[in-house]
Amino acid sequence: MKALCWFGKHDIRVEDVPDPRIINPRDAIVEVSKTAICGSDLHLYDGLIPSMKEGDILGHEFMGTIVETGDDVDTLERGDRVVVPFPIACGNCHFCHDDSFALCDNSNPNAWMAEQAFGYSPAGIYGYSHLFGGYAGGQAEYVRVPFADVGPLNVPDAIDDEQALFLSDVFPTGYQAADVADFEPGSTVAVWGCGPVGLFAIKSAYMLGAERVIAIDHVAQRLTRARRDANAEILNFDHDPILEALQDMTGGRGPDVCIEAVGMEAHGSGISDWYDKAKQSLRLETGRPHALRQAIMACGKGGTVVIPGVFGGVVDKLPLGAAFNKGLTFKMGQTHVQRYLEPLMKKIEDGDIDPSFITSHRIPLVEGPAAYELFQHKDDDCIKVVLTP
Ligand SMILES: [Zn+2]
Ligand SMILES: [Zn+2]
């Protein structure tokens, strides 16, 4: 089959690789119909995630058709059209029972690596380095789905591929950010970063009862989309003094919730060699968590800071005193996608949201390397690339 494979920084190739096979009785094989490139794939593209190996198949956002199931999968059949959550979860452990699927204890065969970096291992993730399990990803014609009786959700006929695809990650990720903030109706929510996760966080905040959502970015096209497609008030951090502006807009009180949907590459800075350094008790170069610092400073007293943006190592100079003295609550982490699949599919079915509004580019899988370059440079107003095998 054809697959997009990682060969190093800014080196992604279309390769002919062996078809995946059923390895465990709870596996299924999915023939991919649509897959997307994620902002967090750019951390791989930029060589910032350790433990990638040459030839690793990329991709954690995908959907398709079941072509084969293992003997123990009785929830799916050949021919079922499914969307697959990006965290791989066993369904049986303490964390899965708690609906905290991204913290699954049993899905990372390389848990020892993650334990060195993080103390405990999170769930395995498709196409996201050997630190997260070394699973082949979904930017391919076929993919093996472990624990297939837990993750994939059947897609109703009335929902088209692109409407369902973003349930694999970015829609639930934006939704979880707003959900875990647990704010009162009428609250004001500020969102840093107007990429796909930020846009879904804005829409989700309104769905959950926010009265105002203020979006912060500096890419004109993203701010336009935040206003036009998600109904946010917008601030451009290149021109607007963010803290003062947010104070002015909230009667001096500050936002009740600040969502940081940017992550470790804020302002294009990088983390290098952090895996080696993680092995030495996580001493590493700092990322530049500029947006996170600003979110902490901007957040109103008693407010909540939520971090769906991806961080990997350690960061410097977080204003913990501001957080402490304002009594802030922090929420963060990978998305428990399985928790949100059914309720969010229902919202799509009910017409409350059509997630396909984020797609800006549709490109054949075999043009994947050029698609990565386009997405990284945000050329041609690129927001989200959907690849078709
Ligand atoms: Zn993603
Ligand atoms: Zn589990």
GROMACS .gro file of C-alpha atoms and ligand atoms in nm:
model
  391
    1MET     CA    1   0.000   0.000   0.000
    2LYS     CA    2   0.097   0.366  -0.023
    3ALA     CA    3   0.173   0.554   0.297
    4LEU     CA    4   0.322   0.886   0.405
    5CYS     CA    5   0.643   0.807   0.587
    6TRP     CA    6   0.870   1.023   0.801
    7PHE     CA    7   1.238   1.021   0.712
    8GLY     CA    8   1.361   1.322   0.910
    9LYS     CA    9   1.307   1.691   0.955
   10HIS     CA   10   1.106   1.825   0.659
   11ASP     CA   11   1.154   1.491   0.481
   12ILE     CA   12   0.827   1.308   0.424
   13ARG     CA   13   0.795   1.057   0.142
   14VAL     CA   14   0.525   0.851  -0.024
   15GLU     CA   15   0.639   0.492   0.018
   16ASP     CA   16   0.518   0.151  -0.085
   17VAL     CA   17   0.495  -0.045   0.241
   18PRO     CA   18   0.346  -0.382   0.341
   19ASP     CA   19  -0.028  -0.386   0.412
   20PRO     CA   20  -0.111  -0.399   0.784
   21ARG     CA   21  -0.231  -0.731   0.922
   22ILE     CA   22  -0.439  -0.839   1.220
   23ILE     CA   23  -0.194  -0.906   1.503
   24ASN     CA   24  -0.427  -0.933   1.803
   25PRO     CA   25  -0.783  -1.066   1.823
   26ARG     CA   26  -0.916  -0.721   1.915
   27ASP     CA   27  -0.761  -0.555   1.603
   28ALA     CA   28  -0.942  -0.434   1.294
   29ILE     CA   29  -0.805  -0.319   0.960
   30VAL     CA   30  -0.950   0.004   0.823
   31GLU     CA   31  -0.931   0.107   0.459
   32VAL     CA   32  -0.878   0.480   0.492
   33SER     CA   33  -1.119   0.703   0.301
   34LYS     CA   34  -1.008   1.038   0.445
   35THR     CA   35  -0.721   1.148   0.666
   36ALA     CA   36  -0.605   1.489   0.783
   37ILE     CA   37  -0.280   1.661   0.870
   38CYS     CA   38  -0.283   1.802   1.223
   39GLY     CA   39  -0.098   2.095   1.372
   40SER     CA   40   0.069   1.844   1.602
   41ASP     CA   41   0.197   1.654   1.296
   42LEU     CA   42   0.402   1.965   1.228
   43HIS     CA   43   0.594   1.902   1.551
   44LEU     CA   44   0.702   1.573   1.387
   45TYR     CA   45   0.764   1.746   1.055
   46ASP     CA   46   0.986   1.999   1.229
   47GLY     CA   47   1.180   1.720   1.400
   48LEU     CA   48   1.075   1.828   1.751
   49ILE     CA   49   0.935   1.498   1.874
   50PRO     CA   50   1.199   1.246   1.977
   51SER     CA   51   1.196   0.874   1.906
   52MET     CA   52   1.079   0.892   1.544
   53LYS     CA   53   1.242   0.637   1.316
   54GLU     CA   54   1.297   0.651   0.941
   55GLY     CA   55   1.001   0.501   0.762
   56ASP     CA   56   0.746   0.559   1.039
   57ILE     CA   57   0.396   0.602   0.894
   58LEU     CA   58   0.237   0.932   0.999
   59GLY     CA   59  -0.118   1.033   1.079
   60HIS     CA   60  -0.358   1.016   1.375
   61GLU     CA   61  -0.670   1.171   1.218
   62PHE     CA   62  -0.846   0.924   0.989
   63MET     CA   63  -1.163   0.738   0.905
   64GLY     CA   64  -1.262   0.468   0.663
   65THR     CA   65  -1.420   0.130   0.612
   66ILE     CA   66  -1.363  -0.186   0.813
   67VAL     CA   67  -1.216  -0.454   0.584
   68GLU     CA   68  -1.116  -0.712   0.843
   69THR     CA   69  -1.174  -0.776   1.213
   70GLY     CA   70  -1.003  -0.994   1.469
   71ASP     CA   71  -1.188  -1.281   1.634
   72ASP     CA   72  -1.270  -1.085   1.951
   73VAL     CA   73  -1.421  -0.779   1.780
   74ASP     CA   74  -1.796  -0.823   1.790
   75THR     CA   75  -1.897  -0.458   1.774
   76LEU     CA   76  -1.786  -0.399   1.413
   77GLU     CA   77  -1.833  -0.575   1.083
   78ARG     CA   78  -1.665  -0.572   0.749
   79GLY     CA   79  -1.808  -0.280   0.550
   80ASP     CA   80  -1.881  -0.058   0.852
   81ARG     CA   81  -1.786   0.306   0.794
   82VAL     CA   82  -1.609   0.434   1.106
   83VAL     CA   83  -1.422   0.731   1.247
   84VAL     CA   84  -1.128   0.638   1.471
   85PRO     CA   85  -1.019   0.832   1.783
   86PHE     CA   86  -0.650   0.925   1.792
   87PRO     CA   87  -0.573   0.792   2.143
   88ILE     CA   88  -0.560   0.414   2.152
   89ALA     CA   89  -0.742   0.282   2.459
   90CYS     CA   90  -0.802  -0.066   2.599
   91GLY     CA   91  -1.142  -0.002   2.754
   92ASN     CA   92  -1.063  -0.212   3.060
   93CYS     CA   93  -0.811  -0.029   3.277
   94HIS     CA   94  -0.868   0.209   3.567
   95PHE     CA   95  -0.845   0.515   3.343
   96CYS     CA   96  -1.063   0.378   3.062
   97HIS     CA   97  -1.329   0.292   3.322
   98ASP     CA   98  -1.305   0.655   3.432
   99ASP     CA   99  -1.365   0.775   3.071
  100SER     CA  100  -1.006   0.908   3.071
  101PHE     CA  101  -0.913   0.722   2.756
  102ALA     CA  102  -0.606   0.932   2.670
  103LEU     CA  103  -0.455   0.809   2.997
  104CYS     CA  104  -0.505   0.438   2.917
  105ASP     CA  105  -0.259   0.221   3.107
  106ASN     CA  106  -0.243  -0.059   2.848
  107SER     CA  107  -0.206   0.089   2.502
  108ASN     CA  108   0.154   0.208   2.497
  109PRO     CA  109   0.393  -0.084   2.442
  110ASN     CA  110   0.679   0.162   2.492
  111ALA     CA  111   0.551   0.285   2.826
  112TRP     CA  112   0.904   0.267   2.966
  113MET     CA  113   1.009   0.551   2.737
  114ALA     CA  114   0.717   0.771   2.836
  115GLU     CA  115   0.775   0.693   3.203
  116GLN     CA  116   1.126   0.831   3.174
  117ALA     CA  117   0.992   1.150   3.020
  118PHE     CA  118   0.669   1.195   3.217
  119GLY     CA  119   0.678   0.970   3.523
  120TYR     CA  120   0.383   0.766   3.395
  121SER     CA  121   0.285   0.674   3.042
  122PRO     CA  122  -0.019   0.817   2.863
  123ALA     CA  123  -0.208   0.619   2.599
  124GLY     CA  124  -0.052   0.516   2.270
  125ILE     CA  125  -0.125   0.741   1.971
  126TYR     CA  126  -0.131   0.650   1.600
  127GLY     CA  127   0.162   0.776   1.398
  128TYR     CA  128   0.313   0.978   1.677
  129SER     CA  129   0.662   0.846   1.753
  130HIS     CA  130   0.784   0.543   1.945
  131LEU     CA  131   0.748   0.732   2.273
  132PHE     CA  132   0.371   0.702   2.214
  133GLY     CA  133   0.379   0.339   2.108
  134GLY     CA  134   0.533   0.331   1.761
  135TYR     CA  135   0.195   0.265   1.598
  136ALA     CA  136   0.166   0.301   1.221
  137GLY     CA  137  -0.051   0.601   1.140
  138GLY     CA  138  -0.351   0.664   0.920
  139GLN     CA  139  -0.196   0.874   0.642
  140ALA     CA  140  -0.199   0.555   0.439
  141GLU     CA  141  -0.433   0.338   0.238
  142TYR     CA  142  -0.487   0.098   0.529
  143VAL     CA  143  -0.424   0.105   0.902
  144ARG     CA  144  -0.438  -0.145   1.186
  145VAL     CA  145  -0.671  -0.032   1.466
  146PRO     CA  146  -0.596  -0.200   1.801
  147PHE     CA  147  -0.875  -0.240   2.062
  148ALA     CA  148  -1.118  -0.191   1.774
  149ASP     CA  149  -1.409  -0.284   2.001
  150VAL     CA  150  -1.342   0.033   2.206
  151GLY     CA  151  -1.241   0.315   1.973
  152PRO     CA  152  -1.408   0.338   1.634
  153LEU     CA  153  -1.758   0.478   1.603
  154ASN     CA  154  -1.996   0.392   1.320
  155VAL     CA  155  -2.083   0.688   1.100
  156PRO     CA  156  -2.452   0.724   1.007
  157ASP     CA  157  -2.528   0.728   0.633
  158ALA     CA  158  -2.653   1.085   0.649
  159ILE     CA  159  -2.313   1.212   0.763
  160ASP     CA  160  -2.048   1.247   0.495
  161ASP     CA  161  -1.682   1.161   0.541
  162GLU     CA  162  -1.556   1.510   0.596
  163GLN     CA  163  -1.824   1.589   0.853
  164ALA     CA  164  -1.719   1.284   1.054
  165LEU     CA  165  -1.342   1.293   1.001
  166PHE     CA  166  -1.271   1.569   1.252
  167LEU     CA  167  -1.427   1.365   1.533
  168SER     CA  168  -1.096   1.177   1.529
  169ASP     CA  169  -0.925   1.469   1.704
  170VAL     CA  170  -0.975   1.842   1.651
  171PHE     CA  171  -1.349   1.873   1.715
  172PRO     CA  172  -1.343   1.675   2.043
  173THR     CA  173  -1.018   1.850   2.137
  174GLY     CA  174  -1.173   2.194   2.101
  175TYR     CA  175  -1.490   2.073   2.272
  176GLN     CA  176  -1.306   1.918   2.567
  177ALA     CA  177  -1.119   2.246   2.620
  178ALA     CA  178  -1.447   2.428   2.669
  179ASP     CA  179  -1.614   2.141   2.854
  180VAL     CA  180  -1.349   2.090   3.122
  181ALA     CA  181  -1.345   2.465   3.197
  182ASP     CA  182  -1.687   2.398   3.352
  183PHE     CA  183  -1.795   2.762   3.328
  184GLU     CA  184  -2.129   2.920   3.413
  185PRO     CA  185  -2.364   3.028   3.133
  186GLY     CA  186  -2.294   3.391   3.047
  187SER     CA  187  -1.918   3.359   3.098
  188THR     CA  188  -1.652   3.520   2.884
  189VAL     CA  189  -1.402   3.282   2.723
  190ALA     CA  190  -1.075   3.389   2.555
  191VAL     CA  191  -0.906   3.153   2.310
  192TRP     CA  192  -0.541   3.181   2.205
  193GLY     CA  193  -0.478   3.029   1.863
  194CYS     CA  194  -0.735   3.018   1.582
  195GLY     CA  195  -0.629   2.699   1.410
  196PRO     CA  196  -0.875   2.411   1.388
  197VAL     CA  197  -0.866   2.334   1.763
  198GLY     CA  198  -0.910   2.700   1.851
  199LEU     CA  199  -1.201   2.736   1.608
  200PHE     CA  200  -1.373   2.431   1.754
  201ALA     CA  201  -1.305   2.559   2.106
  202ILE     CA  202  -1.477   2.887   2.016
  203LYS     CA  203  -1.781   2.713   1.871
  204SER     CA  204  -1.795   2.470   2.163
  205ALA     CA  205  -1.774   2.750   2.419
  206TYR     CA  206  -2.084   2.907   2.264
  207MET     CA  207  -2.258   2.567   2.257
  208LEU     CA  208  -2.185   2.531   2.629
  209GLY     CA  209  -2.334   2.870   2.713
  210ALA     CA  210  -2.056   3.127   2.689
  211GLU     CA  211  -2.189   3.475   2.629
  212ARG     CA  212  -1.874   3.613   2.467
  213VAL     CA  213  -1.578   3.442   2.308
  214ILE     CA  214  -1.270   3.648   2.226
  215ALA     CA  215  -1.013   3.495   1.987
  216ILE     CA  216  -0.644   3.588   1.979
  217ASP     CA  217  -0.403   3.519   1.691
  218HIS     CA  218  -0.194   3.713   1.442
  219VAL     CA  219  -0.260   3.525   1.118
  220ALA     CA  220  -0.515   3.736   0.934
  221GLN     CA  221  -0.691   3.444   0.768
  222ARG     CA  222  -0.732   3.264   1.100
  223LEU     CA  223  -0.876   3.571   1.269
  224THR     CA  224  -1.112   3.619   0.978
  225ARG     CA  225  -1.235   3.263   1.018
  226ALA     CA  226  -1.271   3.303   1.395
  227ARG     CA  227  -1.501   3.600   1.335
  228ARG     CA  228  -1.680   3.483   1.022
  229ASP     CA  229  -1.713   3.108   1.088
  230ALA     CA  230  -1.720   3.097   1.468
  231ASN     CA  231  -1.868   3.435   1.563
  232ALA     CA  232  -1.580   3.537   1.793
  233GLU     CA  233  -1.464   3.886   1.876
  234ILE     CA  234  -1.101   3.903   1.763
  235LEU     CA  235  -0.771   4.050   1.880
  236ASN     CA  236  -0.444   4.051   1.682
  237PHE     CA  237  -0.145   4.024   1.914
  238ASP     CA  238   0.078   4.198   1.660
  239HIS     CA  239  -0.125   4.517   1.701
  240ASP     CA  240  -0.348   4.492   2.006
  241PRO     CA  241  -0.216   4.509   2.364
  242ILE     CA  242  -0.380   4.183   2.466
  243LEU     CA  243  -0.400   4.222   2.845
  244GLU     CA  244  -0.535   4.576   2.831
  245ALA     CA  245  -0.776   4.490   2.551
  246LEU     CA  246  -0.917   4.192   2.741
  247GLN     CA  247  -0.957   4.404   3.054
  248ASP     CA  248  -1.136   4.675   2.858
  249MET     CA  249  -1.368   4.418   2.700
  250THR     CA  250  -1.462   4.262   3.034
  251GLY     CA  251  -1.526   4.566   3.251
  252GLY     CA  252  -1.181   4.529   3.409
  253ARG     CA  253  -1.247   4.177   3.534
  254GLY     CA  254  -1.069   3.964   3.275
  255PRO     CA  255  -1.199   3.652   3.101
  256ASP     CA  256  -1.349   3.375   3.315
  257VAL     CA  257  -1.181   3.110   3.102
  258CYS     CA  258  -0.858   3.128   2.899
  259ILE     CA  259  -0.796   2.848   2.649
  260GLU     CA  260  -0.442   2.807   2.515
  261ALA     CA  261  -0.475   2.629   2.178
  262VAL     CA  262  -0.122   2.700   2.059
  263GLY     CA  263   0.124   2.470   2.235
  264MET     CA  264   0.496   2.424   2.229
  265GLU     CA  265   0.568   2.591   1.899
  266ALA     CA  266   0.426   2.927   2.001
  267HIS     CA  267   0.617   3.186   1.801
  268GLY     CA  268   0.796   2.912   1.615
  269SER     CA  269   1.038   2.820   1.888
  270GLY     CA  270   1.147   2.460   1.928
  271ILE     CA  271   1.253   2.196   2.168
  272SER     CA  272   1.563   2.009   2.062
  273ASP     CA  273   1.705   1.681   2.175
  274TRP     CA  274   1.463   1.663   2.461
  275TYR     CA  275   1.438   1.289   2.463
  276ASP     CA  276   1.806   1.255   2.548
  277LYS     CA  277   1.769   1.517   2.811
  278ALA     CA  278   1.450   1.361   2.941
  279LYS     CA  279   1.660   1.060   3.018
  280GLN     CA  280   1.858   1.290   3.242
  281SER     CA  281   1.562   1.392   3.451
  282LEU     CA  282   1.396   1.627   3.206
  283ARG     CA  283   1.652   1.899   3.186
  284LEU     CA  284   1.603   2.060   2.847
  285GLU     CA  285   1.600   2.375   2.644
  286THR     CA  286   1.295   2.579   2.713
  287GLY     CA  287   1.002   2.600   2.478
  288ARG     CA  288   0.854   2.945   2.447
  289PRO     CA  289   0.515   2.922   2.609
  290HIS     CA  290   0.438   3.283   2.524
  291ALA     CA  291   0.068   3.229   2.472
  292LEU     CA  292   0.041   3.032   2.795
  293ARG     CA  293   0.210   3.307   2.996
  294GLN     CA  294  -0.022   3.562   2.845
  295ALA     CA  295  -0.327   3.344   2.915
  296ILE     CA  296  -0.227   3.314   3.281
  297MET     CA  297  -0.171   3.689   3.314
  298ALA     CA  298  -0.496   3.772   3.135
  299CYS     CA  299  -0.720   3.529   3.319
  300GLY     CA  300  -0.958   3.689   3.568
  301LYS     CA  301  -0.952   3.606   3.941
  302GLY     CA  302  -1.091   3.263   4.019
  303GLY     CA  303  -1.079   3.176   3.650
  304THR     CA  304  -0.972   2.865   3.464
  305VAL     CA  305  -0.681   2.820   3.222
  306VAL     CA  306  -0.722   2.525   2.984
  307ILE     CA  307  -0.436   2.391   2.773
  308PRO     CA  308  -0.534   2.176   2.474
  309GLY     CA  309  -0.215   2.293   2.296
  310VAL     CA  310   0.051   2.022   2.295
  311PHE     CA  311   0.350   2.045   2.527
  312GLY     CA  312   0.621   1.783   2.553
  313GLY     CA  313   0.898   1.888   2.787
  314VAL     CA  314   0.951   2.165   3.040
  315VAL     CA  315   0.898   2.536   3.001
  316ASP     CA  316   1.045   2.834   3.180
  317LYS     CA  317   0.914   3.144   3.350
  318LEU     CA  318   0.553   3.054   3.392
  319PRO     CA  319   0.398   3.322   3.616
  320LEU     CA  320   0.295   3.083   3.890
  321GLY     CA  321   0.262   3.367   4.138
  322ALA     CA  322  -0.005   3.526   3.922
  323ALA     CA  323  -0.187   3.194   3.895
  324PHE     CA  324  -0.163   3.131   4.269
  325ASN     CA  325  -0.266   3.474   4.385
  326LYS     CA  326  -0.560   3.489   4.145
  327GLY     CA  327  -0.674   3.144   4.254
  328LEU     CA  328  -0.668   3.003   3.902
  329THR     CA  329  -0.762   2.647   3.808
  330PHE     CA  330  -0.559   2.464   3.543
  331LYS     CA  331  -0.693   2.193   3.313
  332MET     CA  332  -0.487   2.029   3.041
  333GLY     CA  333  -0.404   1.714   2.855
  334GLN     CA  334  -0.467   1.500   2.552
  335THR     CA  335  -0.828   1.453   2.454
  336HIS     CA  336  -1.041   1.166   2.580
  337VAL     CA  337  -1.188   1.140   2.232
  338GLN     CA  338  -1.389   0.824   2.301
  339ARG     CA  339  -1.577   1.014   2.577
  340TYR     CA  340  -1.706   1.271   2.327
  341LEU     CA  341  -1.759   1.068   2.009
  342GLU     CA  342  -2.124   0.982   2.049
  343PRO     CA  343  -2.250   1.314   2.192
  344LEU     CA  344  -2.063   1.512   1.927
  345MET     CA  345  -2.180   1.284   1.647
  346LYS     CA  346  -2.531   1.360   1.772
  347LYS     CA  347  -2.463   1.734   1.744
  348ILE     CA  348  -2.355   1.683   1.383
  349GLU     CA  349  -2.664   1.475   1.311
  350ASP     CA  350  -2.885   1.737   1.471
  351GLY     CA  351  -2.729   2.007   1.254
  352ASP     CA  352  -2.584   2.200   1.549
  353ILE     CA  353  -2.243   2.204   1.379
  354ASP     CA  354  -2.086   2.096   1.050
  355PRO     CA  355  -1.719   2.033   1.131
  356SER     CA  356  -1.620   2.034   0.764
  357PHE     CA  357  -1.616   2.414   0.775
  358ILE     CA  358  -1.247   2.399   0.874
  359THR     CA  359  -1.128   2.220   0.559
  360SER     CA  360  -0.932   2.457   0.338
  361HIS     CA  361  -0.749   2.209   0.113
  362ARG     CA  362  -0.832   1.867  -0.033
  363ILE     CA  363  -0.525   1.690  -0.169
  364PRO     CA  364  -0.448   1.333  -0.285
  365LEU     CA  365  -0.246   1.129  -0.033
  366VAL     CA  366   0.030   1.080  -0.290
  367GLU     CA  367   0.087   1.457  -0.286
  368GLY     CA  368   0.131   1.442   0.091
  369PRO     CA  369   0.485   1.582   0.105
  370ALA     CA  370   0.376   1.900  -0.074
  371ALA     CA  371   0.067   1.915   0.148
  372TYR     CA  372   0.286   1.917   0.461
  373GLU     CA  373   0.491   2.201   0.319
  374LEU     CA  374   0.180   2.398   0.229
  375PHE     CA  375   0.030   2.345   0.575
  376GLN     CA  376   0.349   2.435   0.756
  377HIS     CA  377   0.389   2.764   0.572
  378LYS     CA  378   0.014   2.836   0.594
  379ASP     CA  379   0.038   2.918   0.223
  380ASP     CA  380  -0.279   2.983   0.029
  381ASP     CA  381  -0.465   3.055   0.356
  382CYS     CA  382  -0.423   2.692   0.459
  383ILE     CA  383  -0.614   2.599   0.776
  384LYS     CA  384  -0.672   2.225   0.743
  385VAL     CA  385  -0.563   1.971   0.481
  386VAL     CA  386  -0.771   1.662   0.408
  387LEU     CA  387  -0.587   1.385   0.222
  388THR     CA  388  -0.761   1.121   0.014
  389PRO     CA  389  -0.583   0.791  -0.052
  390ZN      ZN  390  -0.452   1.590   1.551
  391ZN      ZN  391  -0.724   0.145   2.918
   0.00000   0.00000   0.00000
